[in-house]
Amino acid sequence: MAVSAEGARRKERVLCLFDVDGTLTPARQKIDPEVAAFLQKLRSRVQIGVVGGSDYSKIAEQLGEGDEVIEKFDYVFAENGTVQYKHGRLLSKQTIQNHLGEELLQDLINFCLHYMALLRLPKKRGTFIEFRNGMLNISPIGRSCTLEERIEFSELDKKEKIREKFVEALKTEFAGKGLRFSRGGMISFDVFPEGWDKRYCLDSLGQDSFDTIHFFGNETSPVSVAQPRCFPPQFTPRSRPGHRATELSLGRLPETSQCSSAPLHRLEGWG
């Protein structure tokens, strides 16, 4: 079927950008086949991309098999966008060690190890610090915990604010060092240089002259407006004032996590 001039322009000038954990999938779980099919249907109308805090291998594991993820999405931004893929090709990769320097990096790692050594939790497993290209991921229980242990820690964390207190200690110890801290998911938080949050991908997207960028994530707090027809009630997209919804009429998306949307360049503090 022929694509109208308006449709072709929209395909090139509109981007729908999705968070991964808690949005397209439950935390660290594989995408539902119905959601994956919906995204490919959406891709026939606009460009689509994902941005996540995890490294590329974890994103690929959740959203596809092997390297097929970079073929299914026009843009893949791993590690908050410090590792960038566009149309199946690696664009750029930044490293935290080059940005911070070895001395500060070791001070940070040593502080975290000492802090966690003094923590008494119901359970501790392994991989307490995961070193990624663009960040350190810190997990008091350890990333190798089971799903049941992950849920148990998450419930304890809600009551005792384990991660929140950890982050406050880091903010005090490393004040003025150019570091940012972001709690997300169930068991960990990220440490990265200032400016290396998920808005980092704007450096790449700014060169592509999109008319509209819709972001969908589970931890944004924009103001509610009318819902565009292409996104079903389960998604509950919302937007800040001035956001123009793109009506694609693609039908119902299978049940998934509640999301919000807003113009990416106007979001503040989304992680």
PDB file of C-alpha atoms in Angstrom, residues 44-269:
ATOM      1  CA  SER A  44       5.710   1.322  10.240  1.00  0.00           C
ATOM      2  CA  ARG A  45       4.345   4.780  11.088  1.00  0.00           C
ATOM      3  CA  VAL A  46       7.125   6.485  13.077  1.00  0.00           C
ATOM      4  CA  GLN A  47      10.691   5.843  14.130  1.00  0.00           C
ATOM      5  CA  ILE A  48      11.098   4.009  17.435  1.00  0.00           C
ATOM      6  CA  GLY A  49      13.895   3.745  19.952  1.00  0.00           C
ATOM      7  CA  VAL A  50      14.755   2.518  23.432  1.00  0.00           C
ATOM      8  CA  VAL A  51      16.858   4.119  26.151  1.00  0.00           C
ATOM      9  CA  GLY A  52      17.859   2.179  29.248  1.00  0.00           C
ATOM     10  CA  GLY A  53      20.351   2.245  32.072  1.00  0.00           C
ATOM     11  CA  SER A  54      21.461  -1.345  31.492  1.00  0.00           C
ATOM     12  CA  ASP A  55      24.310  -2.309  29.205  1.00  0.00           C
ATOM     13  CA  TYR A  56      23.531  -3.381  25.657  1.00  0.00           C
ATOM     14  CA  SER A  57      23.733  -7.118  26.361  1.00  0.00           C
ATOM     15  CA  LYS A  58      21.004  -6.888  29.015  1.00  0.00           C
ATOM     16  CA  ILE A  59      18.750  -4.758  26.803  1.00  0.00           C
ATOM     17  CA  ALA A  60      19.250  -7.209  23.940  1.00  0.00           C
ATOM     18  CA  GLU A  61      18.432 -10.133  26.226  1.00  0.00           C
ATOM     19  CA  GLN A  62      15.151  -8.517  27.262  1.00  0.00           C
ATOM     20  CA  LEU A  63      13.989  -7.213  23.886  1.00  0.00           C
ATOM     21  CA  GLY A  64      15.185  -9.835  21.443  1.00  0.00           C
ATOM     22  CA  GLU A  65      17.745 -12.475  20.659  1.00  0.00           C
ATOM     23  CA  GLY A  66      21.368 -11.494  20.189  1.00  0.00           C
ATOM     24  CA  ASP A  67      21.945  -8.456  18.011  1.00  0.00           C
ATOM     25  CA  GLU A  68      18.494  -8.426  16.421  1.00  0.00           C
ATOM     26  CA  VAL A  69      17.485  -5.596  18.773  1.00  0.00           C
ATOM     27  CA  ILE A  70      19.486  -3.028  16.827  1.00  0.00           C
ATOM     28  CA  GLU A  71      17.595  -4.148  13.715  1.00  0.00           C
ATOM     29  CA  LYS A  72      14.153  -3.893  15.362  1.00  0.00           C
ATOM     30  CA  PHE A  73      14.629  -0.359  16.706  1.00  0.00           C
ATOM     31  CA  ASP A  74      15.833   2.677  14.811  1.00  0.00           C
ATOM     32  CA  TYR A  75      17.680   3.866  17.908  1.00  0.00           C
ATOM     33  CA  VAL A  76      19.097   1.919  20.845  1.00  0.00           C
ATOM     34  CA  PHE A  77      20.607   3.942  23.684  1.00  0.00           C
ATOM     35  CA  ALA A  78      22.255   1.720  26.293  1.00  0.00           C
ATOM     36  CA  GLU A  79      23.695   2.894  29.621  1.00  0.00           C
ATOM     37  CA  ASN A  80      21.659   6.121  29.570  1.00  0.00           C
ATOM     38  CA  GLY A  81      22.740   6.826  26.002  1.00  0.00           C
ATOM     39  CA  THR A  82      26.504   6.705  26.537  1.00  0.00           C
ATOM     40  CA  VAL A  83      26.455   3.735  24.138  1.00  0.00           C
ATOM     41  CA  GLN A  84      24.480   4.682  21.032  1.00  0.00           C
ATOM     42  CA  TYR A  85      23.213   2.656  18.075  1.00  0.00           C
ATOM     43  CA  LYS A  86      21.393   4.095  15.077  1.00  0.00           C
ATOM     44  CA  HIS A  87      19.870   1.980  12.293  1.00  0.00           C
ATOM     45  CA  GLY A  88      21.899  -1.058  13.327  1.00  0.00           C
ATOM     46  CA  ARG A  89      25.248   0.719  13.582  1.00  0.00           C
ATOM     47  CA  LEU A  90      27.290   1.718  16.640  1.00  0.00           C
ATOM     48  CA  LEU A  91      27.526   5.506  16.697  1.00  0.00           C
ATOM     49  CA  SER A  92      29.562   6.237  19.816  1.00  0.00           C
ATOM     50  CA  LYS A  93      30.652   4.927  23.186  1.00  0.00           C
ATOM     51  CA  GLN A  94      31.773   6.911  26.218  1.00  0.00           C
ATOM     52  CA  THR A  95      33.603   5.496  29.257  1.00  0.00           C
ATOM     53  CA  ILE A  96      33.254   6.614  32.841  1.00  0.00           C
ATOM     54  CA  GLN A  97      36.914   5.922  33.664  1.00  0.00           C
ATOM     55  CA  ASN A  98      38.131   8.351  31.019  1.00  0.00           C
ATOM     56  CA  HIS A  99      35.715  11.015  32.216  1.00  0.00           C
ATOM     57  CA  LEU A 100      36.261  10.731  35.984  1.00  0.00           C
ATOM     58  CA  GLY A 101      39.861   9.573  36.133  1.00  0.00           C
ATOM     59  CA  GLU A 102      41.187   6.554  38.006  1.00  0.00           C
ATOM     60  CA  GLU A 103      41.711   8.267  41.371  1.00  0.00           C
ATOM     61  CA  LEU A 104      38.119   9.455  41.790  1.00  0.00           C
ATOM     62  CA  LEU A 105      36.790   6.198  40.378  1.00  0.00           C
ATOM     63  CA  GLN A 106      38.703   4.134  42.936  1.00  0.00           C
ATOM     64  CA  ASP A 107      37.654   6.434  45.780  1.00  0.00           C
ATOM     65  CA  LEU A 108      34.048   5.894  44.728  1.00  0.00           C
ATOM     66  CA  ILE A 109      34.361   2.113  44.442  1.00  0.00           C
ATOM     67  CA  ASN A 110      36.194   1.796  47.763  1.00  0.00           C
ATOM     68  CA  PHE A 111      33.595   3.904  49.576  1.00  0.00           C
ATOM     69  CA  CYS A 112      30.756   1.767  48.192  1.00  0.00           C
ATOM     70  CA  LEU A 113      32.468  -1.501  49.111  1.00  0.00           C
ATOM     71  CA  HIS A 114      33.132  -0.292  52.662  1.00  0.00           C
ATOM     72  CA  TYR A 115      29.555   0.966  53.080  1.00  0.00           C
ATOM     73  CA  MET A 116      28.048  -2.310  51.873  1.00  0.00           C
ATOM     74  CA  ALA A 117      30.409  -4.362  54.052  1.00  0.00           C
ATOM     75  CA  LEU A 118      28.763  -2.769  57.096  1.00  0.00           C
ATOM     76  CA  LEU A 119      25.206  -3.379  55.886  1.00  0.00           C
ATOM     77  CA  ARG A 120      23.321  -6.231  57.530  1.00  0.00           C
ATOM     78  CA  LEU A 121      20.600  -7.556  55.219  1.00  0.00           C
ATOM     79  CA  PRO A 122      18.452 -10.708  55.298  1.00  0.00           C
ATOM     80  CA  LYS A 123      20.390 -11.913  52.258  1.00  0.00           C
ATOM     81  CA  LYS A 124      23.457 -10.900  50.242  1.00  0.00           C
ATOM     82  CA  ARG A 125      24.499 -12.461  46.966  1.00  0.00           C
ATOM     83  CA  GLY A 126      27.080 -11.389  44.381  1.00  0.00           C
ATOM     84  CA  THR A 127      27.944  -8.601  41.917  1.00  0.00           C
ATOM     85  CA  PHE A 128      27.501  -5.666  44.271  1.00  0.00           C
ATOM     86  CA  ILE A 129      29.181  -3.239  41.867  1.00  0.00           C
ATOM     87  CA  GLU A 130      28.678  -3.622  38.126  1.00  0.00           C
ATOM     88  CA  PHE A 131      31.140  -1.584  36.091  1.00  0.00           C
ATOM     89  CA  ARG A 132      29.567  -0.320  32.872  1.00  0.00           C
ATOM     90  CA  ASN A 133      30.815   2.012  30.161  1.00  0.00           C
ATOM     91  CA  GLY A 134      28.837   5.029  31.318  1.00  0.00           C
ATOM     92  CA  MET A 135      28.120   4.334  34.980  1.00  0.00           C
ATOM     93  CA  LEU A 136      28.553   2.191  38.062  1.00  0.00           C
ATOM     94  CA  ASN A 137      25.521   0.167  39.114  1.00  0.00           C
ATOM     95  CA  ILE A 138      25.459  -0.403  42.870  1.00  0.00           C
ATOM     96  CA  SER A 139      23.333  -3.174  44.389  1.00  0.00           C
ATOM     97  CA  PRO A 140      23.365  -3.722  48.180  1.00  0.00           C
ATOM     98  CA  ILE A 141      21.910  -7.234  47.851  1.00  0.00           C
ATOM     99  CA  GLY A 142      23.916  -8.098  44.719  1.00  0.00           C
ATOM    100  CA  ARG A 143      22.666  -8.382  41.159  1.00  0.00           C
ATOM    101  CA  SER A 144      22.950 -12.182  41.118  1.00  0.00           C
ATOM    102  CA  CYS A 145      19.978 -12.534  43.493  1.00  0.00           C
ATOM    103  CA  THR A 146      16.940 -14.520  42.376  1.00  0.00           C
ATOM    104  CA  LEU A 147      13.636 -12.908  41.415  1.00  0.00           C
ATOM    105  CA  GLU A 148      12.168 -13.882  44.796  1.00  0.00           C
ATOM    106  CA  GLU A 149      15.143 -12.349  46.613  1.00  0.00           C
ATOM    107  CA  ARG A 150      14.855  -9.242  44.445  1.00  0.00           C
ATOM    108  CA  ILE A 151      11.223  -8.791  45.493  1.00  0.00           C
ATOM    109  CA  GLU A 152      12.093  -9.414  49.144  1.00  0.00           C
ATOM    110  CA  PHE A 153      14.810  -6.745  49.082  1.00  0.00           C
ATOM    111  CA  SER A 154      12.547  -4.302  47.276  1.00  0.00           C
ATOM    112  CA  GLU A 155       9.891  -4.608  49.984  1.00  0.00           C
ATOM    113  CA  LEU A 156      12.507  -4.144  52.712  1.00  0.00           C
ATOM    114  CA  ASP A 157      13.956  -1.155  50.863  1.00  0.00           C
ATOM    115  CA  LYS A 158      10.548   0.533  50.781  1.00  0.00           C
ATOM    116  CA  LYS A 159      10.360   0.305  54.565  1.00  0.00           C
ATOM    117  CA  GLU A 160      13.958   0.980  55.568  1.00  0.00           C
ATOM    118  CA  LYS A 161      15.055   3.186  52.639  1.00  0.00           C
ATOM    119  CA  ILE A 162      18.326   1.298  52.235  1.00  0.00           C
ATOM    120  CA  ARG A 163      19.195   2.720  48.837  1.00  0.00           C
ATOM    121  CA  GLU A 164      18.031   6.223  49.718  1.00  0.00           C
ATOM    122  CA  LYS A 165      20.333   6.337  52.769  1.00  0.00           C
ATOM    123  CA  PHE A 166      23.204   4.916  50.703  1.00  0.00           C
ATOM    124  CA  VAL A 167      22.761   7.619  48.066  1.00  0.00           C
ATOM    125  CA  GLU A 168      22.621  10.352  50.719  1.00  0.00           C
ATOM    126  CA  ALA A 169      25.914   9.102  52.161  1.00  0.00           C
ATOM    127  CA  LEU A 170      27.477   9.209  48.692  1.00  0.00           C
ATOM    128  CA  LYS A 171      26.183  12.721  48.040  1.00  0.00           C
ATOM    129  CA  THR A 172      27.796  13.896  51.270  1.00  0.00           C
ATOM    130  CA  GLU A 173      31.101  12.122  50.671  1.00  0.00           C
ATOM    131  CA  PHE A 174      31.450  13.174  47.030  1.00  0.00           C
ATOM    132  CA  ALA A 175      29.863  16.631  47.093  1.00  0.00           C
ATOM    133  CA  GLY A 176      31.270  18.840  44.345  1.00  0.00           C
ATOM    134  CA  LYS A 177      32.812  15.925  42.442  1.00  0.00           C
ATOM    135  CA  GLY A 178      30.430  16.098  39.475  1.00  0.00           C
ATOM    136  CA  LEU A 179      28.543  12.884  40.226  1.00  0.00           C
ATOM    137  CA  ARG A 180      24.845  12.103  39.937  1.00  0.00           C
ATOM    138  CA  PHE A 181      22.882   9.269  41.524  1.00  0.00           C
ATOM    139  CA  SER A 182      19.705   7.672  40.210  1.00  0.00           C
ATOM    140  CA  ARG A 183      17.596   5.065  41.988  1.00  0.00           C
ATOM    141  CA  GLY A 184      15.568   2.897  39.652  1.00  0.00           C
ATOM    142  CA  GLY A 185      14.369  -0.655  39.401  1.00  0.00           C
ATOM    143  CA  MET A 186      14.114  -2.798  42.518  1.00  0.00           C
ATOM    144  CA  ILE A 187      17.582  -3.520  43.890  1.00  0.00           C
ATOM    145  CA  SER A 188      20.164  -0.993  42.739  1.00  0.00           C
ATOM    146  CA  PHE A 189      21.071   2.567  41.844  1.00  0.00           C
ATOM    147  CA  ASP A 190      23.352   4.139  39.255  1.00  0.00           C
ATOM    148  CA  VAL A 191      26.289   6.499  39.728  1.00  0.00           C
ATOM    149  CA  PHE A 192      27.353   8.548  36.709  1.00  0.00           C
ATOM    150  CA  PRO A 193      28.911  11.906  35.769  1.00  0.00           C
ATOM    151  CA  GLU A 194      26.679  14.976  35.717  1.00  0.00           C
ATOM    152  CA  GLY A 195      24.861  15.187  32.387  1.00  0.00           C
ATOM    153  CA  TRP A 196      25.088  11.449  31.753  1.00  0.00           C
ATOM    154  CA  ASP A 197      21.460  10.664  32.626  1.00  0.00           C
ATOM    155  CA  LYS A 198      19.008   9.496  29.949  1.00  0.00           C
ATOM    156  CA  ARG A 199      18.887  12.969  28.424  1.00  0.00           C
ATOM    157  CA  TYR A 200      22.412  12.292  27.203  1.00  0.00           C
ATOM    158  CA  CYS A 201      20.912  10.748  24.063  1.00  0.00           C
ATOM    159  CA  LEU A 202      19.722  14.227  23.034  1.00  0.00           C
ATOM    160  CA  ASP A 203      23.231  14.933  21.755  1.00  0.00           C
ATOM    161  CA  SER A 204      22.616  12.326  19.074  1.00  0.00           C
ATOM    162  CA  LEU A 205      18.921  12.988  18.453  1.00  0.00           C
ATOM    163  CA  GLY A 206      19.468  16.726  18.119  1.00  0.00           C
ATOM    164  CA  GLN A 207      21.260  16.119  14.839  1.00  0.00           C
ATOM    165  CA  ASP A 208      18.265  14.343  13.294  1.00  0.00           C
ATOM    166  CA  SER A 209      15.800  17.269  13.349  1.00  0.00           C
ATOM    167  CA  PHE A 210      12.738  15.464  14.676  1.00  0.00           C
ATOM    168  CA  ASP A 211       9.543  17.507  14.801  1.00  0.00           C
ATOM    169  CA  THR A 212       8.275  15.555  17.810  1.00  0.00           C
ATOM    170  CA  ILE A 213       9.815  13.145  20.304  1.00  0.00           C
ATOM    171  CA  HIS A 214       7.497  11.181  22.604  1.00  0.00           C
ATOM    172  CA  PHE A 215       9.108   9.575  25.645  1.00  0.00           C
ATOM    173  CA  PHE A 216       7.409   6.713  27.500  1.00  0.00           C
ATOM    174  CA  GLY A 217       8.676   5.747  30.932  1.00  0.00           C
ATOM    175  CA  ASN A 218       7.418   4.508  34.265  1.00  0.00           C
ATOM    176  CA  GLU A 219       9.033   7.177  36.462  1.00  0.00           C
ATOM    177  CA  THR A 220       8.095  10.515  34.910  1.00  0.00           C
ATOM    178  CA  SER A 221       5.697  13.023  36.466  1.00  0.00           C
ATOM    179  CA  PRO A 222       4.232  15.158  33.664  1.00  0.00           C
ATOM    180  CA  VAL A 223       0.857  16.891  33.663  1.00  0.00           C
ATOM    181  CA  SER A 224      -2.064  14.868  32.291  1.00  0.00           C
ATOM    182  CA  VAL A 225      -3.597  15.823  28.937  1.00  0.00           C
ATOM    183  CA  ALA A 226      -5.809  14.113  26.374  1.00  0.00           C
ATOM    184  CA  GLN A 227      -4.662  10.640  25.421  1.00  0.00           C
ATOM    185  CA  PRO A 228      -3.682  10.025  21.766  1.00  0.00           C
ATOM    186  CA  ARG A 229      -5.651   7.265  20.076  1.00  0.00           C
ATOM    187  CA  CYS A 230      -2.637   5.161  19.205  1.00  0.00           C
ATOM    188  CA  PHE A 231      -1.939   4.335  22.856  1.00  0.00           C
ATOM    189  CA  PRO A 232      -4.488   2.270  24.788  1.00  0.00           C
ATOM    190  CA  PRO A 233      -5.661   2.834  28.362  1.00  0.00           C
ATOM    191  CA  GLN A 234      -2.983   0.529  29.768  1.00  0.00           C
ATOM    192  CA  PHE A 235      -0.268   2.935  28.649  1.00  0.00           C
ATOM    193  CA  THR A 236      -1.979   6.083  29.982  1.00  0.00           C
ATOM    194  CA  PRO A 237       0.369   8.515  28.187  1.00  0.00           C
ATOM    195  CA  ARG A 238       0.499  11.972  29.696  1.00  0.00           C
ATOM    196  CA  SER A 239       2.304  15.118  28.729  1.00  0.00           C
ATOM    197  CA  ARG A 240       3.457  18.501  29.841  1.00  0.00           C
ATOM    198  CA  PRO A 241       1.545  21.495  28.416  1.00  0.00           C
ATOM    199  CA  GLY A 242       2.440  22.181  24.796  1.00  0.00           C
ATOM    200  CA  HIS A 243       2.910  18.543  23.871  1.00  0.00           C
ATOM    201  CA  ARG A 244       1.231  17.654  20.562  1.00  0.00           C
ATOM    202  CA  ALA A 245       0.000  14.071  20.458  1.00  0.00           C
ATOM    203  CA  THR A 246       0.449  12.135  17.226  1.00  0.00           C
ATOM    204  CA  GLU A 247      -2.685  10.131  16.392  1.00  0.00           C
ATOM    205  CA  LEU A 248      -1.718   6.928  14.625  1.00  0.00           C
ATOM    206  CA  SER A 249      -4.773   4.765  15.391  1.00  0.00           C
ATOM    207  CA  LEU A 250      -2.775   1.567  15.705  1.00  0.00           C
ATOM    208  CA  GLY A 251      -5.161  -0.245  18.016  1.00  0.00           C
ATOM    209  CA  ARG A 252      -4.636  -1.661  21.479  1.00  0.00           C
ATOM    210  CA  LEU A 253      -1.280  -2.372  23.018  1.00  0.00           C
ATOM    211  CA  PRO A 254      -1.253  -5.543  25.148  1.00  0.00           C
ATOM    212  CA  GLU A 255      -1.213  -4.976  28.890  1.00  0.00           C
ATOM    213  CA  THR A 256       2.101  -3.597  30.137  1.00  0.00           C
ATOM    214  CA  SER A 257       3.386  -1.219  32.772  1.00  0.00           C
ATOM    215  CA  GLN A 258       1.826   2.210  33.133  1.00  0.00           C
ATOM    216  CA  CYS A 259       3.828   4.845  31.299  1.00  0.00           C
ATOM    217  CA  SER A 260       3.952   8.578  30.854  1.00  0.00           C
ATOM    218  CA  SER A 261       5.049  10.662  27.914  1.00  0.00           C
ATOM    219  CA  ALA A 262       6.461  14.128  27.475  1.00  0.00           C
ATOM    220  CA  PRO A 263       8.661  16.044  25.036  1.00  0.00           C
ATOM    221  CA  LEU A 264      12.117  14.690  25.811  1.00  0.00           C
ATOM    222  CA  HIS A 265      13.863  18.043  25.693  1.00  0.00           C
ATOM    223  CA  ARG A 266      11.614  19.357  28.465  1.00  0.00           C
ATOM    224  CA  LEU A 267      11.898  16.462  30.897  1.00  0.00           C
ATOM    225  CA  GLU A 268      13.748  17.063  34.139  1.00  0.00           C
ATOM    226  CA  GLY A 269      15.131  14.395  36.411  1.00  0.00           C
TER     227      GLY A 269
END
